[in-house]
Short mmCIF file of C-alpha atoms and ligand atoms in Angstrom, two decimals:
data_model
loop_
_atom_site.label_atom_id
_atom_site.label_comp_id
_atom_site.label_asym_id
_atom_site.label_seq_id
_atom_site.Cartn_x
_atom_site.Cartn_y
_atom_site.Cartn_z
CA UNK A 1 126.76 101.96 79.54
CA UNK A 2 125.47 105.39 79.76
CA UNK A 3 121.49 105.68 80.98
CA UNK A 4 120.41 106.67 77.04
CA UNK A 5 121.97 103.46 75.35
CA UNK A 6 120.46 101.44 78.37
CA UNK A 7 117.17 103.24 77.64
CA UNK A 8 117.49 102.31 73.87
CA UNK A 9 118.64 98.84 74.36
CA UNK A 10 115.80 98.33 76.59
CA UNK A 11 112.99 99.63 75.02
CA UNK A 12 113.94 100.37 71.65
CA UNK A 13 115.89 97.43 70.26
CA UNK A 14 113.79 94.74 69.03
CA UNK A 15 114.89 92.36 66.23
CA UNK A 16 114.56 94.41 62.58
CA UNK A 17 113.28 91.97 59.55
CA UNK A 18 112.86 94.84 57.06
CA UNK A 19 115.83 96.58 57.31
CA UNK A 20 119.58 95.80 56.60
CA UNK A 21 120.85 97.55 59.76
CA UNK A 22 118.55 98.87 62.24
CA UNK A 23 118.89 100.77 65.69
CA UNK A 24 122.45 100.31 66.51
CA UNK A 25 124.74 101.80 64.09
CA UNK A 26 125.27 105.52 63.36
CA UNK A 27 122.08 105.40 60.70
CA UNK A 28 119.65 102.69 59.58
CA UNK A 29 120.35 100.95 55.76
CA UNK A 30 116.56 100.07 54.23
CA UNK A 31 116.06 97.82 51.11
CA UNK A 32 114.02 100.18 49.19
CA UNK A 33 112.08 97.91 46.64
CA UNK A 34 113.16 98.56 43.50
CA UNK A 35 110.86 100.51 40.99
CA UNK A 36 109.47 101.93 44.18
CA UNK A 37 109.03 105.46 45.08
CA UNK A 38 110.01 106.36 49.33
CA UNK A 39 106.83 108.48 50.83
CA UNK A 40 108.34 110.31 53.96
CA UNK A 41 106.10 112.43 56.87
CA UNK A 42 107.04 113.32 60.20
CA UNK A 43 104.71 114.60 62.74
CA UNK A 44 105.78 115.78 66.46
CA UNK A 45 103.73 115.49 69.54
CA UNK A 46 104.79 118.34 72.78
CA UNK A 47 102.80 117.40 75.23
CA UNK A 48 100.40 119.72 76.85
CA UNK A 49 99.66 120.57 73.84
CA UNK A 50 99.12 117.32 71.50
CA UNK A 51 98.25 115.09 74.26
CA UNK A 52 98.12 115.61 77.97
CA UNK A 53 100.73 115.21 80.64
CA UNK A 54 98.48 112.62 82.51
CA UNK A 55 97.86 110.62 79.57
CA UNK A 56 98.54 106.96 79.51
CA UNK A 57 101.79 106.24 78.25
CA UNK A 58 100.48 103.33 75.74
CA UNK A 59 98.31 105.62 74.22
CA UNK A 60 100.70 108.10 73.45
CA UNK A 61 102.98 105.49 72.17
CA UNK A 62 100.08 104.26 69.83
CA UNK A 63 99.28 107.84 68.65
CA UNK A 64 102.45 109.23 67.73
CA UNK A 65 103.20 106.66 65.41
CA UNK A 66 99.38 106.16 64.29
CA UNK A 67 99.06 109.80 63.28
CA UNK A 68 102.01 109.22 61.11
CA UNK A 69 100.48 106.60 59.55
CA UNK A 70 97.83 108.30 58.88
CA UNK A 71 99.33 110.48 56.46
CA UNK A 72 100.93 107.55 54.66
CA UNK A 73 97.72 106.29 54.38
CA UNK A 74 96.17 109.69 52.83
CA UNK A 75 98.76 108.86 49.96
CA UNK A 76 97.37 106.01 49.17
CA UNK A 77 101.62 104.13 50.44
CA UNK A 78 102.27 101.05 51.77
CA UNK A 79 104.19 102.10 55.29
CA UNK A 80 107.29 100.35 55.83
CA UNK A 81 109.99 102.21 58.34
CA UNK A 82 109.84 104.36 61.25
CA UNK A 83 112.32 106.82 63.36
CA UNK A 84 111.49 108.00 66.69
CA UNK A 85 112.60 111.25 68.04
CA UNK A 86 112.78 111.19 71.34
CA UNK A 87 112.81 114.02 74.26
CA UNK A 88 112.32 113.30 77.84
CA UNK A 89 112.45 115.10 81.16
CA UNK A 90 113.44 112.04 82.96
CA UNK A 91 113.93 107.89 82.90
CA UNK A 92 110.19 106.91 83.83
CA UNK A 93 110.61 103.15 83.37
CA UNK A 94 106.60 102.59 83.71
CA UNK A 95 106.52 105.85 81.09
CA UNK A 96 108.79 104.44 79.19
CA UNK A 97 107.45 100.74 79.13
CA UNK A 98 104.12 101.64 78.29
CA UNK A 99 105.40 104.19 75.58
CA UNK A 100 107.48 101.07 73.55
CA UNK A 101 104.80 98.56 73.95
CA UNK A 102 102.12 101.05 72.20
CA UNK A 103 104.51 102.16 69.75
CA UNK A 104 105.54 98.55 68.67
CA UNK A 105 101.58 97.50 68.75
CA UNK A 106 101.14 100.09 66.50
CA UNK A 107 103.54 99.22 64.31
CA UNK A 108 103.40 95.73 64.17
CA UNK A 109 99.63 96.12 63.55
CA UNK A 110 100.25 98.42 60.43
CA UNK A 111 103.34 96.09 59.20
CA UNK A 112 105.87 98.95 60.15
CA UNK A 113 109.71 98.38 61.72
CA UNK A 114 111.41 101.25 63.62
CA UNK A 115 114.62 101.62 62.40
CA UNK A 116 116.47 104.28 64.42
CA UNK A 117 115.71 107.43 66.23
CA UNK A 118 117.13 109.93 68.71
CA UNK A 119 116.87 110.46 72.81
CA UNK A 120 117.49 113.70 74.36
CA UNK A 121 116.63 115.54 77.60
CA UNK A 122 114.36 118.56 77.73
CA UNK A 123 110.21 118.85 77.71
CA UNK A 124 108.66 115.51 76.74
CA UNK A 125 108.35 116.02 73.07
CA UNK A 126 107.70 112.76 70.86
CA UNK A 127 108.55 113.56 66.64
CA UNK A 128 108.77 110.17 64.22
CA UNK A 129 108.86 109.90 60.81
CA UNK A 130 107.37 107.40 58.78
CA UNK A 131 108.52 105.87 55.52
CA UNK A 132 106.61 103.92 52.96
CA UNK A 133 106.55 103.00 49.61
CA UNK A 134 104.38 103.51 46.57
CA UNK A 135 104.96 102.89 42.47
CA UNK A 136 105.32 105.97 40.19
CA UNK A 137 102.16 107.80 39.56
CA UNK A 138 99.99 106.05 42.38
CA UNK A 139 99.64 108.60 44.61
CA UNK A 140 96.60 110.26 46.33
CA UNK A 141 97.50 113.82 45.98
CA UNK A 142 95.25 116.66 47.45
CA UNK A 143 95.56 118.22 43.94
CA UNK A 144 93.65 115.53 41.83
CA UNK A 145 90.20 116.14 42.77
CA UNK A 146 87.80 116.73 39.58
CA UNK A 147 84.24 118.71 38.89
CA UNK A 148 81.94 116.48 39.61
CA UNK A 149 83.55 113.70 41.70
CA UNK A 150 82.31 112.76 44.90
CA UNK A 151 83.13 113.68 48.30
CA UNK A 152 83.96 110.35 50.87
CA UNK A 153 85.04 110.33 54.25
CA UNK A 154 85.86 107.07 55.99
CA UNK A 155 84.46 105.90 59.92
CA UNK A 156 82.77 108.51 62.06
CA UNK A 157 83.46 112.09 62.49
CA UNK A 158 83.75 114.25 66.21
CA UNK A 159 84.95 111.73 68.30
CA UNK A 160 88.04 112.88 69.60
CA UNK A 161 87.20 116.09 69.48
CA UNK A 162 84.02 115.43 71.59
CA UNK A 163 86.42 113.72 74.32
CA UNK A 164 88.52 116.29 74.45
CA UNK A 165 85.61 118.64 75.63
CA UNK A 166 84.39 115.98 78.10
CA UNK A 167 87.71 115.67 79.79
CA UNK A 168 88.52 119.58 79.45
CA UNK A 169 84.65 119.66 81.48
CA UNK A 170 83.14 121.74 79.03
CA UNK A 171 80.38 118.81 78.14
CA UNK A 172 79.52 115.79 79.93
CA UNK A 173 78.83 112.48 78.04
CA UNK A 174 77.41 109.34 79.56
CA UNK A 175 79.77 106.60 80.04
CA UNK A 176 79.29 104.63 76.58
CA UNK A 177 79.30 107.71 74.72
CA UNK A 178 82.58 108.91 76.71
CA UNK A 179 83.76 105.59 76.10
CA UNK A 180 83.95 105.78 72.52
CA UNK A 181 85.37 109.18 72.18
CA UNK A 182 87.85 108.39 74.72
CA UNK A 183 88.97 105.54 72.00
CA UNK A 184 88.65 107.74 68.98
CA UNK A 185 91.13 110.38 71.33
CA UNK A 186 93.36 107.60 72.47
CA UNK A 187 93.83 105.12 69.95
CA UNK A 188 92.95 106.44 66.49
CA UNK A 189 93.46 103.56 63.70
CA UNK A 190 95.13 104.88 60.94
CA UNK A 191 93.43 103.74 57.58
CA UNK A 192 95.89 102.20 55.69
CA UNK A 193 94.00 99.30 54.28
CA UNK A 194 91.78 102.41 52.51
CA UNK A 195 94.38 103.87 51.54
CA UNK A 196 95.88 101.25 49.96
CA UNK A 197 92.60 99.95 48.37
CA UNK A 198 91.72 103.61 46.67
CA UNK A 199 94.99 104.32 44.78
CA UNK A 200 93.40 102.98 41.17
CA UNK A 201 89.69 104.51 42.65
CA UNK A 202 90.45 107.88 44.05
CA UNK A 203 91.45 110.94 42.50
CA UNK A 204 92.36 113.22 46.01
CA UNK A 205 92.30 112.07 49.23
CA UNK A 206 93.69 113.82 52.80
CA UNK A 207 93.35 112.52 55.91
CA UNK A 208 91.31 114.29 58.47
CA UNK A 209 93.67 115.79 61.55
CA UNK A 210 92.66 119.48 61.89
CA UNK A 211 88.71 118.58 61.21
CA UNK A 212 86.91 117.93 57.98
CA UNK A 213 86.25 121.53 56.76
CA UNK A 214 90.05 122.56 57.10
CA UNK A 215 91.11 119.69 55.35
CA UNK A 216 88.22 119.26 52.23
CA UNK A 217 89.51 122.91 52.31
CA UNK A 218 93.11 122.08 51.42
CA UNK A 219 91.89 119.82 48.93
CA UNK A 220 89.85 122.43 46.93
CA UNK A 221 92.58 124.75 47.21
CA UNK A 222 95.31 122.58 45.66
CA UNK A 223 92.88 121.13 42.99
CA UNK A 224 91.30 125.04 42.39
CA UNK A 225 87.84 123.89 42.74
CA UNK A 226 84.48 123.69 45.31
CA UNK A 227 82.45 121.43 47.30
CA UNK A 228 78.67 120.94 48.29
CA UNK A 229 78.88 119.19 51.30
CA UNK A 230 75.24 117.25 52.68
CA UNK A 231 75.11 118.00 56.65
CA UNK A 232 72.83 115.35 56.96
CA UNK A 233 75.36 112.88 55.02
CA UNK A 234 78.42 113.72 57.43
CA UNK A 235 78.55 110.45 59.62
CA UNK A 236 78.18 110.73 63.27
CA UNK A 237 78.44 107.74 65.49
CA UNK A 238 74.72 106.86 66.29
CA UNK A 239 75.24 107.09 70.42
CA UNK A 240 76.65 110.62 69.69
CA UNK A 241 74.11 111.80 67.42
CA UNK A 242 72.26 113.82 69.94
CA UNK A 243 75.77 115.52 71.05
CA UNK A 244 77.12 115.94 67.89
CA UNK A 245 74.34 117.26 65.77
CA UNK A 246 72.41 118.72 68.44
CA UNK A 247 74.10 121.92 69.16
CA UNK A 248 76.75 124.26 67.85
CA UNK A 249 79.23 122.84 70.15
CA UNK A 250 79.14 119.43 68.78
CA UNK A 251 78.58 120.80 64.94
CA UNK A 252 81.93 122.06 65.71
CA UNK A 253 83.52 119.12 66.95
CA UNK A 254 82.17 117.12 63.74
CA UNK A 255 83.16 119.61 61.42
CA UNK A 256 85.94 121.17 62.54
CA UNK A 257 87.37 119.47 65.57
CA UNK A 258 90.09 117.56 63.89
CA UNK A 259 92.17 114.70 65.16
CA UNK A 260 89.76 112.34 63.87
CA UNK A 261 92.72 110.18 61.70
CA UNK A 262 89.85 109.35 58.92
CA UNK A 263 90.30 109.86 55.05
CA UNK A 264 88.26 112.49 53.05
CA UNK A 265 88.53 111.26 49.26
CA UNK A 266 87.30 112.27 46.07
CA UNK A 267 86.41 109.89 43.20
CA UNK A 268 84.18 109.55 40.20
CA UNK A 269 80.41 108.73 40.90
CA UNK A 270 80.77 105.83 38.76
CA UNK A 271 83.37 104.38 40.95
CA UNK A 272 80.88 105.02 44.13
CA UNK A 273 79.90 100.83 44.09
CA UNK A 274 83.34 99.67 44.70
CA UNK A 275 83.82 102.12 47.11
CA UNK A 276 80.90 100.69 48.67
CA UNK A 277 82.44 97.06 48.18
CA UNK A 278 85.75 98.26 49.75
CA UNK A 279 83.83 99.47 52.64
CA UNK A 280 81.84 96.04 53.69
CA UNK A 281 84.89 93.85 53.04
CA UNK A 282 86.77 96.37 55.41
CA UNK A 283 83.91 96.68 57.84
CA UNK A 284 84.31 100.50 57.51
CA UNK A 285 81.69 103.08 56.97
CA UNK A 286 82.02 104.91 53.89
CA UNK A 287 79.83 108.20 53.44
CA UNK A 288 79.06 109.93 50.33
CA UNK A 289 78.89 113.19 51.87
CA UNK A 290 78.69 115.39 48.69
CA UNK A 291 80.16 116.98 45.24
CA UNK A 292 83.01 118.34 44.08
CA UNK A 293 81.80 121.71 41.87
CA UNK A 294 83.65 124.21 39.84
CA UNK A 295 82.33 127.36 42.08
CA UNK A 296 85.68 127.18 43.98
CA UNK A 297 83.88 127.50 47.20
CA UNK A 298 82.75 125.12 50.27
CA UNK A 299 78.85 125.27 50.83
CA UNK A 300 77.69 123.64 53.46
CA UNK A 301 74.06 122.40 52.72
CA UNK A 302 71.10 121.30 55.03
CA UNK A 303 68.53 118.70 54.54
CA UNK A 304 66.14 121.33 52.36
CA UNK A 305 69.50 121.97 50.52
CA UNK A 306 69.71 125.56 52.03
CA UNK A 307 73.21 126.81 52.58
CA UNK A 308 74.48 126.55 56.22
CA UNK A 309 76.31 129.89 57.43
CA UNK A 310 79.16 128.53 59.39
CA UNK A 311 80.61 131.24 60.62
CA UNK A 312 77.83 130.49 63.92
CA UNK A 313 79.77 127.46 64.11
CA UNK A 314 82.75 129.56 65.25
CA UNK A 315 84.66 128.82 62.03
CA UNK A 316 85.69 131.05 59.72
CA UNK A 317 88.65 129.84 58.09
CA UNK A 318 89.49 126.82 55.63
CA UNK A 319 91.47 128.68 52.52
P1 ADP B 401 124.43 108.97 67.46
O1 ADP B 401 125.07 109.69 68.58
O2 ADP B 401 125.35 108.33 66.49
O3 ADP B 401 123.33 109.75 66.81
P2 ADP B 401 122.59 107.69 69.22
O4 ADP B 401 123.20 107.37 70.55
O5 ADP B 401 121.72 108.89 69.08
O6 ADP B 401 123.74 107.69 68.14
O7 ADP B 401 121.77 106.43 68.75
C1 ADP B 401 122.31 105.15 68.77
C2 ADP B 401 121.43 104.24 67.98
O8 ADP B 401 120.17 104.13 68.62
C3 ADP B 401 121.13 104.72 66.56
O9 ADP B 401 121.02 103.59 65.73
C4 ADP B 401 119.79 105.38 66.70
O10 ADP B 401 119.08 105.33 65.48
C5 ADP B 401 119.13 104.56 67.79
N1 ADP B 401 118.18 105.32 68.61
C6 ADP B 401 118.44 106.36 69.43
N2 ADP B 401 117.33 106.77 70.06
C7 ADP B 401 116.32 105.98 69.61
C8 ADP B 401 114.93 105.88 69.87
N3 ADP B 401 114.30 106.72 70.71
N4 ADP B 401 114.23 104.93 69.22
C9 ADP B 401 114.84 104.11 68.35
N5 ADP B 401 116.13 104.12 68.08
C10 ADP B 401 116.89 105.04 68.69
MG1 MG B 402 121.67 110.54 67.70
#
């Protein structure tokens, strides 16, 4: 047996109820239900650049299939199917063993089979693509927002992005407060559920990877309008409040830090109570945060509704 099949066999080969051929064969066969539409994303993770080289292995295993998710979950699709693209520099067994057992948590947690994927040698480099499923016309595009809908976003904002300063020693955070940004960094949790739950109560959603200006920003773009956003109304974890809103470094990291994995939605006021409703029964936060507005730009608005300059945040770019 050659050390890749081995390595497949051992770490990648684990009993397939959702497809009709699996990892094995020269390509995977998948019982795509029928009426059904097939979502498809693929994301890649280099490391040293997505995630570090010290990182624990489970958490990149959990990640790189939980940012994939993500995006299924900003379409509103149930997720069904993975691949996994893999390039390594070596055979780490304890790498390797705590890579498979966070992917496969991941998955099984979000109801997701890998099917098939690849192994080659080089820079450790980590790509899988996800496949889901939704019906015709169900879809959360980033084109459907309206005038006058409101702005959501899902969980807490700045996490990650907060960690990633505390380990990179530009900020130091007492333990609970590193604690849960380390989490947020290490383990985001992809919101499928929402996603799933908005498709007849959303009109746009995206979900929020390169930090909530950038992406409201790709919303307005593709649906041609503008935003008001509330700074007082964008949710920050109560132990990081005094990081997060306290200074320009952690404005940025709530606004514009990214890899924060939550949803940013837009949907008619009158739909705002069972948003609330979806919220409590998934024992998520759910934050009005503004308005969508025909001006076609994104103001940024205080609590005496004077408009923020962000370009003192250091950001100057979300067209
Ligand atoms: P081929 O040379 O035909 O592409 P491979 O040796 O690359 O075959 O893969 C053999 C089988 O193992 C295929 O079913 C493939 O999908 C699966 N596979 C390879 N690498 C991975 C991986 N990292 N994770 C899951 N399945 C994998
Ligand atoms: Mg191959």
């Amino acid at each position: 047996m050659t050390p890749e099949f081995n390595l497949i066999q051992q770490y990648f080969t684990r009993n397939s109820t959702q497809a009709i051929l699996g990892v094995g064969d020269d390509a995977a066969i998948l019982p795509v239900t029928q009426g059904m539409q097939l979502v498809t994303a693929v994301d890649t993770m280099v490391v040293n650049r997505h995630f570090l080289s010290d990182a624990d292995a489970y958490g990149v295993g959990w990640k790189s299939l939980a940012v994939n998710l993500s995006d299924l979950a900003a379409m509103g699709a149930t997720p069904r199917w993975a691949l996994l693209a893999l390039t390594l520099p070596e055979i780490n067994d304890g790498w390797l063993r705590g890579f498979s057992e966070g992917f496969y948590a991941c998955a099984s947690n979000f109801g997701v089979e890998l099917v098939g994927g690849d192994t080659t040698k080089g820079a450790l480099t980590i790509s899988v693509t996800v496949m889901g499923e939704i019906a015709p016309q169900q879809a959360l595009r980033r084109d459907a927002a309206k005038i006058g809908d409101d702005i959501w976003v899902s969980g807490w904002l700045g996490e990650a992005a907060l960690g990633l300063r505390a380990i990179q020693k530009e900020i130091t955070l007492p333990a609970e407060a590193l604690k849960i940004c380390r989490a947020a960094l290490d383990r985001p949790i992809p919101r499928v559920e929402l996603g799933l739950r908005l498709r007849n109560l959303a009109h746009a959603a995206i979900d929020i990877s390169d930090g909530l200006l950038a992406d409201l920003g790709h919303i307005l773009e593709r649906s041609v309008v503008g935003a008001e956003i509330l700074i007082d109304h964008v949710p920050a974890h109560p132990v990081l409040q005094h990081f997060l809103l306290g200074d320009p470094l952690g404005m940025q990291c709530l606004l514009t830090g990214g890899d924060d994995y939550e949803l940013c939605f837009t949907a008619l006021p009158e739909n705002a109570g069972q948003i609330q409703m979806i919220g409590e029964l998934l024992d998520l936060k759910l934050s009005r945060i503004g308005k969508i507005t025909a001006s076609g730009e994104l103001l940024l608005l205080d609590a005496q509704n004077q408009v923020i300059n962000f370009q003192h945040l250091g950001y100057d770019h979300f067209a």
